[in-house]
Amino acid sequence: MKIAIVGPGGIGSTFAFQLAQAAHDVTVVARGRRLEQLQRDGAIVTATGKRAPVQVAAALDATTPWDLVLVTVLVSQVEAVLPALAVSAAKTIMFMFNTFEPFDRLRYTVGEARFAFGFPAILASLDDGVLTTQIVGRPMSTTVTDPAWAKVFTDAGIVTVVHPDMESWLRTHAAFVVPVMIASVRAHQRRAGVSWSEAVTLARAVDEGFRLVRRLGNAITPAPMTVASRLPTPMTAAFLWALTRLAAIQRSGAAGFGEPRALIDAMTAASPDPTPALQAIRP
């Protein structure tokens, strides 16, 4: 397969590494310092010393009939890449990031026939261009809308499943993960876990987020999230309190407050009612 990856941060670099290792023809599209690193190395380089050679570009070639363009930028960065995606000759364009917004505009921009969406079950970071990554298979796997690409990713070592309602899946995920991300940033900044009172405040935001998903007519999905949505607030708080004491979660907080702040704003904008618990945790 001929694959372009737009946005080779930790997630995009993990896909690039695995797909290149699986003998696919991978081009990464980057900018700034990441572009310089990739041009220097000519490969995705991991913390374990492994290298996967890739092609490197500063812009997506619109004339190439890519089998897949995988877009792994942040939701706040999508607007900047949409014009190039709209005119691309790509056969499939898969977006892969946290969002609470409907898919309509993205689907319309790239066309129904080649639109796909997914979410990565991957914990990854870059340190001076060197990739540290953990591919999660259980209890959550990378999830996509396209069965054919689920097989390609799985064959490349990224266990991937298909879900029929990715909008509900992503809204559910946002409701749960936004407080987790905020907790992880605080833990990263302090090099210590959140306090019990902070954990309770964050847990109340989780509860409010799940209620919002239901009010908007979406299902709480997949099954583990259905269970999480029924937990009493003290149990959710205990989970968050314990989670922020893990080194991996503290490291993930290095990404900062930008993404959870944008997701809270999207959730608040979509809500038919006030969202005081979400507003209380907005950085």
Tab-separated table of C-alpha atoms in Angstrom, residues 16-122:
chain	number	residue	atom	x	y	z
A	16	ALA	CA	4.407	5.191	10.196
A	17	PHE	CA	6.851	2.886	11.987
A	18	GLN	CA	4.527	-0.132	12.083
A	19	LEU	CA	3.303	0.259	8.513
A	20	ALA	CA	6.821	0.774	7.160
A	21	GLN	CA	8.008	-2.277	9.099
A	22	ALA	CA	5.190	-4.196	7.413
A	23	ALA	CA	6.662	-3.255	3.998
A	24	HIS	CA	4.156	-0.551	3.046
A	25	ASP	CA	5.395	2.513	1.137
A	26	VAL	CA	5.081	5.237	3.796
A	27	THR	CA	5.508	8.994	3.370
A	28	VAL	CA	5.284	11.263	6.407
A	29	VAL	CA	4.183	14.871	5.957
A	30	ALA	CA	5.593	17.130	8.634
A	31	ARG	CA	6.597	20.688	9.383
A	32	GLY	CA	8.938	22.656	11.615
A	33	ARG	CA	11.276	20.813	13.910
A	34	ARG	CA	9.681	17.426	13.256
A	35	LEU	CA	10.275	17.868	9.527
A	36	GLU	CA	13.936	18.655	10.195
A	37	GLN	CA	14.302	15.583	12.420
A	38	LEU	CA	12.769	13.278	9.829
A	39	GLN	CA	14.839	14.735	6.999
A	40	ARG	CA	17.944	14.193	9.114
A	41	ASP	CA	17.116	10.600	10.063
A	42	GLY	CA	15.239	9.448	6.963
A	43	ALA	CA	13.386	7.084	9.268
A	44	ILE	CA	11.176	6.741	12.312
A	45	VAL	CA	13.623	6.100	15.154
A	46	THR	CA	12.473	4.413	18.368
A	47	ALA	CA	13.826	4.560	21.907
A	48	THR	CA	14.783	0.884	21.564
A	49	GLY	CA	17.120	1.746	18.694
A	50	LYS	CA	14.967	0.407	15.861
A	51	ARG	CA	14.595	2.334	12.595
A	52	ALA	CA	11.916	2.196	9.926
A	53	PRO	CA	12.918	4.117	6.764
A	54	VAL	CA	10.194	6.427	5.421
A	55	GLN	CA	9.843	9.080	2.758
A	56	VAL	CA	9.594	12.636	4.087
A	57	ALA	CA	7.693	15.609	2.667
A	58	ALA	CA	6.813	19.139	3.732
A	59	ALA	CA	3.416	18.983	1.972
A	60	LEU	CA	0.996	16.342	0.760
A	61	ASP	CA	1.424	15.610	-2.953
A	62	ALA	CA	-2.069	16.142	-4.376
A	63	THR	CA	-1.373	14.153	-7.566
A	64	THR	CA	-0.347	10.891	-5.900
A	65	PRO	CA	-3.160	8.295	-5.781
A	66	TRP	CA	-2.471	7.356	-2.156
A	67	ASP	CA	-4.227	4.204	-0.999
A	68	LEU	CA	-4.580	5.976	2.340
A	69	VAL	CA	-3.932	9.406	3.785
A	70	LEU	CA	-3.978	9.071	7.562
A	71	VAL	CA	-4.531	12.404	9.320
A	72	THR	CA	-3.249	12.331	12.909
A	73	VAL	CA	-3.087	16.041	13.721
A	74	LEU	CA	-4.972	17.610	16.636
A	75	VAL	CA	-8.559	18.667	15.992
A	76	SER	CA	-7.454	22.310	16.272
A	77	GLN	CA	-5.031	21.746	13.368
A	78	VAL	CA	-7.441	20.031	10.969
A	79	GLU	CA	-8.711	23.233	9.369
A	80	ALA	CA	-5.234	24.011	8.007
A	81	VAL	CA	-4.928	20.671	6.167
A	82	LEU	CA	-8.476	20.384	4.757
A	83	PRO	CA	-7.761	22.286	1.492
A	84	ALA	CA	-4.928	19.891	0.600
A	85	LEU	CA	-7.055	16.876	1.495
A	86	ALA	CA	-9.978	18.103	-0.589
A	87	VAL	CA	-7.922	18.196	-3.802
A	88	SER	CA	-5.867	15.091	-3.061
A	89	ALA	CA	-6.099	12.082	-5.372
A	90	ALA	CA	-6.141	9.798	-2.322
A	91	LYS	CA	-8.483	6.815	-2.422
A	92	THR	CA	-9.203	6.890	1.324
A	93	ILE	CA	-8.727	9.711	3.839
A	94	MET	CA	-8.922	8.631	7.453
A	95	PHE	CA	-9.039	11.184	10.250
A	96	MET	CA	-7.763	10.007	13.621
A	97	PHE	CA	-7.983	12.355	16.598
A	98	ASN	CA	-10.089	13.336	19.600
A	99	THR	CA	-13.198	15.268	18.650
A	100	PHE	CA	-16.694	15.938	19.974
A	101	GLU	CA	-18.002	17.482	16.772
A	102	PRO	CA	-20.175	15.742	14.123
A	103	PHE	CA	-18.421	14.268	11.082
A	104	ASP	CA	-20.571	16.096	8.518
A	105	ARG	CA	-18.089	18.788	7.489
A	106	LEU	CA	-15.106	16.450	7.183
A	107	ARG	CA	-17.159	13.918	5.227
A	108	TYR	CA	-18.439	16.630	2.889
A	109	THR	CA	-14.950	18.093	2.340
A	110	VAL	CA	-13.240	14.862	1.280
A	111	GLY	CA	-16.302	13.060	-0.114
A	112	GLU	CA	-18.468	10.303	1.322
A	113	ALA	CA	-16.829	7.572	-0.753
A	114	ARG	CA	-13.360	8.073	0.682
A	115	PHE	CA	-14.117	9.343	4.200
A	116	ALA	CA	-13.098	7.239	7.198
A	117	PHE	CA	-12.493	7.921	10.870
A	118	GLY	CA	-10.642	6.174	13.650
A	119	PHE	CA	-9.124	6.481	17.080
A	120	PRO	CA	-5.750	5.064	18.189
A	121	ALA	CA	-5.274	2.958	21.306
A	122	ILE	CA	-1.654	4.047	21.508
